[in-house]
Amino acid sequence: MSDKSMHIHVHHVTRVEGHGNIDVVVDNDVIKKIEWQVPEAPRFFEAMVVGRDYMDLAPITSRICGICSIGHTFASLKATEAAMGITLSEQDTRLREILLHGETLQSHVLHAGYLAVPDYFRVNSVVPLVGTHKEAVLLIIKLHRLANELCDIIGGRTTHPIRTTVGGWTMLPTEKELVTLKKRYEEAVEDLKAVAGVVLSVAGKIPNFTRETEYISLTSPSEYAFYDGMIKSSDVKAPIPVSNYRTVVNEYVNPQSTAKWTKFNRESYAASALARYNNNYAQLSPLSKTVASMFGLGAAACHNPYMNTVAQVVESVYAVERTIANIDWILDKGLKYVKPDIKVKAGKGASAVEVPRGILFHEYEYDKNGKCLMANCVIPTNQNHGNIQKDFEKLVPEFKHVGKEELQFMLEMLVRAYDPCISCSTH
């Protein structure tokens, strides 16, 4: 092919969860095709749970994702609780938030350290970095292990928690375990600062690319929303109740994808760590704001999708600080186990939880015996597929002059920056 013609076909993009393809055709400097493709087979979880007892849904739907199993568990439990009018105590809610932020740290460290940052060093995996940046890799491993251990202690195991249930918990951690976790999390703050420093040292390798888009996330006036809140769009002033989530997501089928796509006020929107950052910067902790400022980020919205990885680093700091604060609150009040009080009844309920990749929705309807009549799940990566496509459509014309190899690298790096969970999006 001539310098003005190229065919980029990546089958499949590496260092992401699931299977996604990139197909770009440029003929004599004329762009003929730009596609982000999702070929993965659907698994039909929504049909799978119809007819099942309300207690079965969280253990089943957590299997949509092995990385975000805790987030799916809570989205499922919250939807069931909304349908049946069940409320939790503040202690039990804070314990859920601690576990959810354990997953935040688990996933963000996994993505930034093992999957995304190798692009900044122009290596194909984290393995070469063991030789060149051994201490940083060991810190990543240490932080990931710490998050795993928190999830094990609070949730009963690292993945697919077994201590969480409709209306509360089946078993609580001990105060001694919480004290130990707090101490180790306080020590982890310095480790995260060191990791942020390593990322900063190569942040100049992040492509200078921007595309203004709509950002969707949870929001709360009192905190950087993860576990609860209302829906916020960067294009809409008033927050939207979670019960009206269908007016936001507007799922549709795209022929180049086996996963549904979504759109709200524009042709696409982003749901991600960067979306949360842009919508809720004011609620970040002082230290996480300081880390953001190291990368030139502040209150102004960032429209560079490659910066999602940096937003994950910022959120990792917030997750650790928020966990310490929640443990302090629980220890101050004293742990008290209260058996969940459940009165099964017919109803319909929707929920939203922020998981590492963005806002996650679950909705269920039950009959009077607690049997599921309907289920709907909208995964963050579903909500990001269209935005990846639109980013491609702006990126290729702007950077096709750099040549096939470099353009392919930028496209793959862009996909990885979104941290997609492609299998989850087909669910």
Short mmCIF file of C-alpha atoms in Angstrom, two decimals:
data_model
loop_
_atom_site.label_atom_id
_atom_site.label_comp_id
_atom_site.label_asym_id
_atom_site.label_seq_id
_atom_site.Cartn_x
_atom_site.Cartn_y
_atom_site.Cartn_z
CA MET A 1 0.00 0.00 0.00
CA SER A 2 1.05 3.60 -0.57
CA ASP A 3 1.79 5.99 2.27
CA LYS A 4 -1.73 7.38 1.84
CA SER A 5 -3.45 3.99 1.99
CA MET A 6 -3.64 1.60 4.93
CA HIS A 7 -5.75 -1.18 6.39
CA ILE A 8 -5.65 -1.59 10.15
CA HIS A 9 -7.32 -4.76 11.39
CA VAL A 10 -6.76 -5.74 15.01
CA HIS A 11 -8.33 -9.08 15.93
CA HIS A 12 -8.54 -8.94 18.97
CA VAL A 13 -7.28 -5.97 21.02
CA THR A 14 -4.96 -7.26 23.74
CA ARG A 15 -4.81 -6.32 27.43
CA VAL A 16 -8.57 -5.84 27.71
CA GLU A 17 -11.28 -8.11 29.10
CA GLY A 18 -13.12 -9.86 26.27
CA HIS A 19 -12.89 -9.65 22.50
CA GLY A 20 -12.98 -6.41 20.51
CA ASN A 21 -11.76 -5.63 16.99
CA ILE A 22 -10.53 -2.49 15.27
CA ASP A 23 -11.11 -2.12 11.52
CA VAL A 24 -9.87 0.99 9.69
CA VAL A 25 -9.49 1.37 5.92
CA VAL A 26 -7.86 4.41 4.29
CA ASP A 27 -7.63 4.37 0.48
CA ASN A 28 -5.49 7.04 -1.20
CA ASP A 29 -5.95 9.32 1.82
CA VAL A 30 -9.73 8.81 1.78
CA ILE A 31 -11.19 7.16 4.89
CA LYS A 32 -13.44 4.31 3.80
CA LYS A 33 -14.11 2.57 7.10
CA ILE A 34 -13.69 3.18 10.84
CA GLU A 35 -15.22 0.59 13.14
CA TRP A 36 -14.99 -0.53 16.74
CA GLN A 37 -16.41 -4.06 16.59
CA VAL A 38 -17.67 -6.34 19.37
CA PRO A 39 -17.96 -9.97 18.19
CA GLU A 40 -18.38 -11.66 21.58
CA ALA A 41 -21.32 -14.04 22.09
CA PRO A 42 -24.12 -12.89 24.44
CA ARG A 43 -24.78 -14.95 27.59
CA PHE A 44 -28.40 -13.88 28.32
CA PHE A 45 -28.15 -13.27 32.07
CA GLU A 46 -31.35 -11.21 32.03
CA ALA A 47 -33.32 -14.19 30.72
CA MET A 48 -31.46 -16.55 33.03
CA VAL A 49 -32.82 -14.97 36.22
CA VAL A 50 -36.48 -14.77 35.18
CA GLY A 51 -38.47 -17.18 37.34
CA ARG A 52 -35.76 -17.35 39.99
CA ASP A 53 -36.24 -16.51 43.66
CA TYR A 54 -35.20 -13.01 44.75
CA MET A 55 -32.37 -14.45 46.86
CA ASP A 56 -30.83 -16.08 43.78
CA LEU A 57 -30.38 -12.97 41.67
CA ALA A 58 -27.30 -11.38 43.26
CA PRO A 59 -25.22 -14.61 43.26
CA ILE A 60 -26.17 -15.19 39.62
CA THR A 61 -25.71 -11.67 38.24
CA SER A 62 -22.39 -11.21 40.03
CA ARG A 63 -21.10 -13.76 37.51
CA ILE A 64 -21.63 -11.24 34.72
CA CYS A 65 -18.15 -10.01 35.64
CA GLY A 66 -15.32 -11.52 37.63
CA ILE A 67 -13.64 -8.13 37.99
CA CYS A 68 -16.76 -6.16 38.98
CA SER A 69 -18.58 -8.96 40.82
CA ILE A 70 -18.95 -6.85 43.97
CA GLY A 71 -20.49 -3.96 42.05
CA HIS A 72 -22.93 -6.30 40.31
CA THR A 73 -23.80 -7.88 43.65
CA PHE A 74 -24.66 -4.50 45.15
CA ALA A 75 -26.54 -3.29 42.06
CA SER A 76 -28.58 -6.49 42.23
CA LEU A 77 -29.22 -6.27 45.98
CA LYS A 78 -30.16 -2.59 45.76
CA ALA A 79 -32.63 -3.22 42.91
CA THR A 80 -34.28 -6.01 44.90
CA GLU A 81 -34.37 -3.84 48.02
CA ALA A 82 -35.92 -0.98 46.02
CA ALA A 83 -38.58 -3.34 44.65
CA MET A 84 -39.51 -4.60 48.13
CA GLY A 85 -39.07 -1.38 50.08
CA ILE A 86 -36.16 -2.65 52.19
CA THR A 87 -33.78 -0.16 53.82
CA LEU A 88 -30.35 -0.65 55.38
CA SER A 89 -28.78 0.84 58.49
CA GLU A 90 -26.00 3.38 58.00
CA GLN A 91 -23.49 0.87 59.39
CA ASP A 92 -24.47 -1.79 56.86
CA THR A 93 -24.42 0.76 54.05
CA ARG A 94 -20.92 1.93 55.02
CA LEU A 95 -19.71 -1.68 55.14
CA ARG A 96 -21.02 -2.13 51.61
CA GLU A 97 -19.17 1.01 50.55
CA ILE A 98 -15.95 -0.30 52.10
CA LEU A 99 -16.31 -3.51 50.10
CA LEU A 100 -17.20 -1.60 46.93
CA HIS A 101 -14.08 0.55 47.28
CA GLY A 102 -12.04 -2.60 47.82
CA GLU A 103 -13.13 -3.53 44.31
CA THR A 104 -12.34 -0.01 43.08
CA LEU A 105 -8.74 -0.37 44.24
CA GLN A 106 -8.54 -3.97 42.98
CA SER A 107 -9.62 -3.05 39.48
CA HIS A 108 -7.96 0.35 39.09
CA VAL A 109 -4.59 -1.03 40.17
CA LEU A 110 -5.05 -4.02 37.86
CA HIS A 111 -5.91 -1.81 34.89
CA ALA A 112 -3.41 0.98 35.42
CA GLY A 113 -0.52 -1.22 36.50
CA TYR A 114 -0.87 -4.29 34.33
CA LEU A 115 -2.94 -3.28 31.29
CA ALA A 116 -2.69 0.44 30.47
CA VAL A 117 0.61 1.83 31.74
CA PRO A 118 2.74 -0.60 29.66
CA ASP A 119 1.59 1.51 26.68
CA TYR A 120 3.32 4.54 28.20
CA PHE A 121 6.60 2.58 28.16
CA ARG A 122 5.92 1.17 24.65
CA VAL A 123 6.09 -2.45 25.84
CA ASN A 124 3.61 -5.25 25.17
CA SER A 125 2.96 -6.25 28.77
CA VAL A 126 3.95 -5.59 32.36
CA VAL A 127 6.62 -8.32 32.21
CA PRO A 128 9.43 -6.16 30.72
CA LEU A 129 8.76 -3.57 33.43
CA VAL A 130 9.81 -6.08 36.08
CA GLY A 131 13.35 -5.60 34.83
CA THR A 132 13.25 -1.82 34.35
CA HIS A 133 10.84 -0.68 37.09
CA LYS A 134 10.87 -3.51 39.60
CA GLU A 135 9.96 -1.43 42.67
CA ALA A 136 6.93 0.09 40.95
CA VAL A 137 5.70 -3.33 39.83
CA LEU A 138 6.13 -4.67 43.36
CA LEU A 139 4.07 -1.75 44.68
CA ILE A 140 1.30 -2.56 42.19
CA ILE A 141 1.33 -6.19 43.34
CA LYS A 142 1.28 -5.09 46.99
CA LEU A 143 -1.68 -2.75 46.48
CA HIS A 144 -3.60 -5.32 44.47
CA ARG A 145 -3.02 -7.93 47.17
CA LEU A 146 -4.19 -5.50 49.86
CA ALA A 147 -7.44 -4.81 47.99
CA ASN A 148 -7.96 -8.54 47.52
CA GLU A 149 -7.49 -9.15 51.23
CA LEU A 150 -10.00 -6.42 52.15
CA CYS A 151 -12.59 -7.99 49.84
CA ASP A 152 -11.87 -11.38 51.38
CA ILE A 153 -12.30 -10.10 54.94
CA ILE A 154 -15.41 -7.97 54.33
CA GLY A 155 -17.11 -10.01 51.61
CA GLY A 156 -16.12 -13.52 52.67
CA ARG A 157 -13.97 -14.10 49.61
CA THR A 158 -12.07 -12.04 47.07
CA THR A 159 -14.54 -12.43 44.19
CA HIS A 160 -18.33 -13.01 44.22
CA PRO A 161 -18.96 -12.02 47.86
CA ILE A 162 -20.93 -14.41 50.07
CA ARG A 163 -21.52 -12.29 53.19
CA THR A 164 -23.73 -9.71 51.50
CA THR A 165 -27.44 -10.41 51.25
CA VAL A 166 -30.78 -8.71 50.65
CA GLY A 167 -31.35 -6.34 53.56
CA GLY A 168 -27.84 -6.40 54.98
CA TRP A 169 -25.19 -8.97 55.83
CA THR A 170 -24.99 -12.63 56.84
CA MET A 171 -21.78 -12.01 58.79
CA LEU A 172 -19.73 -8.97 59.79
CA PRO A 173 -15.97 -8.54 60.07
CA THR A 174 -14.53 -8.25 63.57
CA GLU A 175 -13.41 -4.93 65.02
CA LYS A 176 -9.88 -6.34 65.19
CA GLU A 177 -9.98 -7.05 61.45
CA LEU A 178 -11.17 -3.50 60.76
CA VAL A 179 -8.40 -2.01 62.91
CA THR A 180 -5.80 -4.05 61.01
CA LEU A 181 -7.27 -3.06 57.64
CA LYS A 182 -7.25 0.61 58.62
CA LYS A 183 -3.58 0.47 59.58
CA ARG A 184 -2.63 -1.22 56.32
CA TYR A 185 -4.70 1.22 54.28
CA GLU A 186 -3.01 4.16 56.00
CA GLU A 187 0.33 2.68 54.94
CA ALA A 188 -0.99 2.23 51.39
CA VAL A 189 -1.40 5.99 50.93
CA GLU A 190 2.36 6.42 50.52
CA ASP A 191 2.47 3.47 48.11
CA LEU A 192 -0.19 5.10 45.96
CA LYS A 193 1.74 8.38 45.94
CA ALA A 194 4.77 6.46 44.68
CA VAL A 195 2.73 4.77 41.95
CA ALA A 196 1.30 8.14 40.93
CA GLY A 197 4.86 9.44 40.65
CA VAL A 198 5.82 6.62 38.29
CA VAL A 199 2.77 7.26 36.10
CA LEU A 200 3.58 10.98 36.13
CA SER A 201 7.12 10.28 34.93
CA VAL A 202 5.71 8.87 31.67
CA ALA A 203 2.53 10.96 31.43
CA GLY A 204 4.12 12.86 28.57
CA LYS A 205 3.50 9.76 26.44
CA ILE A 206 -0.27 10.22 26.73
CA PRO A 207 -1.54 11.32 23.28
CA ASN A 208 -2.64 14.93 22.95
CA PHE A 209 -6.17 14.17 21.80
CA THR A 210 -9.47 15.67 22.91
CA ARG A 211 -13.10 15.22 21.97
CA GLU A 212 -15.85 16.91 23.90
CA THR A 213 -18.59 14.47 24.86
CA GLU A 214 -21.34 13.90 27.41
CA TYR A 215 -20.37 12.37 30.75
CA ILE A 216 -22.81 10.27 32.79
CA SER A 217 -22.29 9.23 36.41
CA LEU A 218 -23.86 9.06 39.83
CA THR A 219 -23.70 12.26 41.85
CA SER A 220 -24.30 13.26 45.45
CA PRO A 221 -24.01 16.64 47.18
CA SER A 222 -22.32 15.05 50.19
CA GLU A 223 -19.73 12.70 48.70
CA TYR A 224 -17.93 11.50 45.58
CA ALA A 225 -20.73 9.13 44.63
CA PHE A 226 -20.04 5.43 44.19
CA TYR A 227 -22.60 3.44 46.17
CA ASP A 228 -25.61 5.76 45.96
CA GLY A 229 -26.87 8.99 44.44
CA MET A 230 -28.76 10.35 41.45
CA ILE A 231 -27.80 10.30 37.78
CA LYS A 232 -25.82 13.29 36.53
CA SER A 233 -25.23 14.27 32.92
CA SER A 234 -22.67 16.91 32.05
CA ASP A 235 -25.24 18.17 29.51
CA VAL A 236 -28.14 18.53 31.98
CA LYS A 237 -28.30 20.78 35.05
CA ALA A 238 -30.79 18.83 37.17
CA PRO A 239 -29.90 15.33 38.45
CA ILE A 240 -32.11 12.47 37.30
CA PRO A 241 -33.66 9.87 39.64
CA VAL A 242 -32.24 6.38 39.19
CA SER A 243 -35.79 5.11 38.68
CA ASN A 244 -35.79 7.05 35.38
CA TYR A 245 -32.52 5.51 34.14
CA ARG A 246 -34.13 4.18 30.93
CA THR A 247 -34.66 7.77 29.74
CA VAL A 248 -30.89 8.20 30.01
CA VAL A 249 -29.42 5.00 28.57
CA ASN A 250 -31.72 4.51 25.53
CA GLU A 251 -30.17 1.18 24.54
CA TYR A 252 -30.10 0.27 20.87
CA VAL A 253 -28.61 -2.40 18.61
CA ASN A 254 -25.65 -1.62 16.36
CA PRO A 255 -24.84 -4.06 13.52
CA GLN A 256 -21.09 -3.99 14.24
CA SER A 257 -21.60 -5.14 17.82
CA THR A 258 -23.17 -8.06 19.68
CA ALA A 259 -23.49 -5.73 22.69
CA LYS A 260 -26.08 -2.97 22.86
CA TRP A 261 -24.97 0.66 22.69
CA THR A 262 -26.48 3.69 24.46
CA LYS A 263 -27.04 7.40 23.90
CA PHE A 264 -28.67 10.29 25.73
CA ASN A 265 -28.30 13.92 24.62
CA ARG A 266 -25.70 13.21 21.93
CA GLU A 267 -24.82 10.29 19.68
CA SER A 268 -22.78 8.79 22.51
CA TYR A 269 -21.67 9.40 26.09
CA ALA A 270 -18.92 8.24 28.42
CA ALA A 271 -19.37 6.38 31.71
CA SER A 272 -15.99 5.95 33.37
CA ALA A 273 -13.60 7.13 36.05
CA LEU A 274 -13.07 10.24 33.92
CA ALA A 275 -16.85 10.80 33.76
CA ARG A 276 -17.05 10.61 37.55
CA TYR A 277 -14.06 12.93 37.87
CA ASN A 278 -15.52 15.52 35.50
CA ASN A 279 -18.96 15.43 37.14
CA ASN A 280 -17.92 15.21 40.79
CA TYR A 281 -14.49 16.81 41.18
CA ALA A 282 -15.71 19.02 44.06
CA GLN A 283 -16.42 15.94 46.22
CA LEU A 284 -12.91 14.47 45.93
CA SER A 285 -10.73 14.35 49.04
CA PRO A 286 -7.91 16.92 49.37
CA LEU A 287 -5.17 14.36 48.72
CA SER A 288 -6.87 12.96 45.62
CA LYS A 289 -7.22 16.52 44.31
CA THR A 290 -3.50 17.02 44.94
CA VAL A 291 -2.69 13.89 42.95
CA ALA A 292 -4.95 15.12 40.13
CA SER A 293 -3.12 18.46 40.07
CA MET A 294 0.18 16.61 39.55
CA PHE A 295 -1.18 15.66 36.11
CA GLY A 296 -2.54 19.12 35.33
CA LEU A 297 -6.11 18.19 36.22
CA GLY A 298 -8.43 20.42 38.22
CA ALA A 299 -12.05 21.49 38.38
CA ALA A 300 -12.29 22.05 34.62
CA ALA A 301 -13.56 19.06 32.65
CA CYS A 302 -10.94 16.94 30.90
CA HIS A 303 -11.94 15.79 27.41
CA ASN A 304 -8.93 13.57 26.67
CA PRO A 305 -10.19 9.95 26.92
CA TYR A 306 -6.63 8.69 27.37
CA MET A 307 -6.65 10.44 30.76
CA ASN A 308 -9.16 7.92 32.10
CA THR A 309 -6.21 5.91 33.44
CA VAL A 310 -5.00 8.96 35.36
CA ALA A 311 -8.53 9.46 36.72
CA GLN A 312 -8.34 5.88 37.99
CA VAL A 313 -5.13 6.66 39.85
CA VAL A 314 -6.84 9.68 41.43
CA GLU A 315 -9.85 7.55 42.40
CA SER A 316 -7.59 4.91 43.94
CA VAL A 317 -6.35 7.53 46.39
CA TYR A 318 -9.94 8.56 47.12
CA ALA A 319 -11.01 4.94 47.63
CA VAL A 320 -8.29 4.38 50.22
CA GLU A 321 -9.07 7.60 52.09
CA ARG A 322 -12.82 6.96 52.03
CA THR A 323 -12.30 3.43 53.33
CA ILE A 324 -10.24 4.72 56.26
CA ALA A 325 -12.98 7.26 57.07
CA ASN A 326 -15.71 4.62 56.93
CA ILE A 327 -13.77 2.26 59.19
CA ASP A 328 -13.25 5.10 61.68
CA TRP A 329 -17.00 5.80 61.69
CA ILE A 330 -17.90 2.14 62.27
CA LEU A 331 -15.32 1.66 65.02
CA ASP A 332 -16.50 4.84 66.73
CA LYS A 333 -20.12 3.66 66.75
CA GLY A 334 -19.31 0.03 67.54
CA LEU A 335 -20.13 -2.93 65.31
CA LYS A 336 -23.61 -4.33 65.77
CA TYR A 337 -25.09 -7.19 63.79
CA VAL A 338 -28.76 -6.86 62.91
CA LYS A 339 -30.45 -9.72 61.09
CA PRO A 340 -32.04 -8.54 57.83
CA ASP A 341 -35.80 -8.00 58.13
CA ILE A 342 -37.33 -9.01 54.82
CA LYS A 343 -41.02 -8.98 53.94
CA VAL A 344 -41.38 -10.42 50.46
CA LYS A 345 -43.85 -8.59 48.25
CA ALA A 346 -44.51 -7.78 44.62
CA GLY A 347 -42.71 -4.77 43.25
CA LYS A 348 -40.39 -3.23 40.71
CA GLY A 349 -37.12 -1.49 41.50
CA ALA A 350 -34.06 -0.02 39.81
CA SER A 351 -30.61 0.71 41.18
CA ALA A 352 -27.33 2.28 40.15
CA VAL A 353 -23.82 1.70 41.46
CA GLU A 354 -20.53 3.09 40.22
CA VAL A 355 -18.16 0.27 39.34
CA PRO A 356 -14.59 0.84 38.12
CA ARG A 357 -15.63 1.22 34.47
CA GLY A 358 -18.60 3.52 35.07
CA ILE A 359 -22.22 3.60 36.15
CA LEU A 360 -24.01 0.23 36.35
CA PHE A 361 -27.80 -0.22 36.33
CA HIS A 362 -29.90 -3.19 37.44
CA GLU A 363 -33.71 -3.33 37.38
CA TYR A 364 -36.01 -6.16 38.49
CA GLU A 365 -39.72 -6.86 38.82
CA TYR A 366 -41.04 -9.47 41.29
CA ASP A 367 -44.36 -11.17 41.92
CA LYS A 368 -45.89 -11.51 45.40
CA ASN A 369 -43.84 -14.67 46.05
CA GLY A 370 -40.52 -12.99 45.23
CA LYS A 371 -40.12 -14.64 41.83
CA CYS A 372 -38.41 -12.52 39.19
CA LEU A 373 -40.69 -11.48 36.32
CA MET A 374 -38.28 -9.13 34.50
CA ALA A 375 -34.62 -8.16 34.64
CA ASN A 376 -32.59 -5.50 32.88
CA CYS A 377 -28.89 -4.77 33.30
CA VAL A 378 -27.02 -1.92 31.60
CA ILE A 379 -23.25 -2.34 31.88
CA PRO A 380 -20.74 0.55 31.81
CA THR A 381 -18.96 -0.81 28.74
CA ASN A 382 -22.32 -0.90 26.90
CA GLN A 383 -22.44 2.81 27.57
CA ASN A 384 -18.87 3.34 26.35
CA HIS A 385 -18.94 1.41 23.06
CA GLY A 386 -20.52 4.31 21.16
CA ASN A 387 -18.06 6.77 22.66
CA ILE A 388 -15.10 4.63 21.62
CA GLN A 389 -16.52 4.61 18.09
CA LYS A 390 -16.93 8.39 18.05
CA ASP A 391 -13.41 8.85 19.42
CA PHE A 392 -12.11 6.66 16.59
CA GLU A 393 -13.98 8.78 14.05
CA LYS A 394 -12.21 11.92 15.28
CA LEU A 395 -8.83 10.32 15.99
CA VAL A 396 -8.25 8.68 12.59
CA PRO A 397 -8.63 11.84 10.45
CA GLU A 398 -6.47 13.84 12.87
CA PHE A 399 -3.64 11.31 13.14
CA LYS A 400 -3.65 9.23 9.95
CA HIS A 401 -0.54 11.12 8.86
CA VAL A 402 1.53 9.38 11.56
CA GLY A 403 1.47 6.11 9.61
CA LYS A 404 -0.15 2.73 10.06
CA GLU A 405 1.94 1.39 12.93
CA GLU A 406 1.64 4.49 15.11
CA LEU A 407 -2.06 4.99 14.35
CA GLN A 408 -2.80 1.37 15.21
CA PHE A 409 -0.94 1.80 18.49
CA MET A 410 -2.96 4.93 19.31
CA LEU A 411 -6.26 3.17 18.54
CA GLU A 412 -5.39 0.18 20.71
CA MET A 413 -4.16 2.46 23.49
CA LEU A 414 -7.45 4.38 23.32
CA VAL A 415 -9.50 1.21 23.74
CA ARG A 416 -7.36 0.14 26.68
CA ALA A 417 -7.75 3.58 28.28
CA TYR A 418 -11.49 2.94 28.56
CA ASP A 419 -10.73 -0.25 30.50
CA PRO A 420 -13.54 -2.08 28.68
CA CYS A 421 -15.15 -5.21 30.05
CA ILE A 422 -16.40 -6.48 26.71
CA SER A 423 -17.76 -9.83 27.90
CA CYS A 424 -19.83 -8.00 30.52
CA SER A 425 -21.29 -5.72 27.88
CA THR A 426 -22.67 -8.69 25.96
CA HIS A 427 -24.00 -10.34 29.18
#
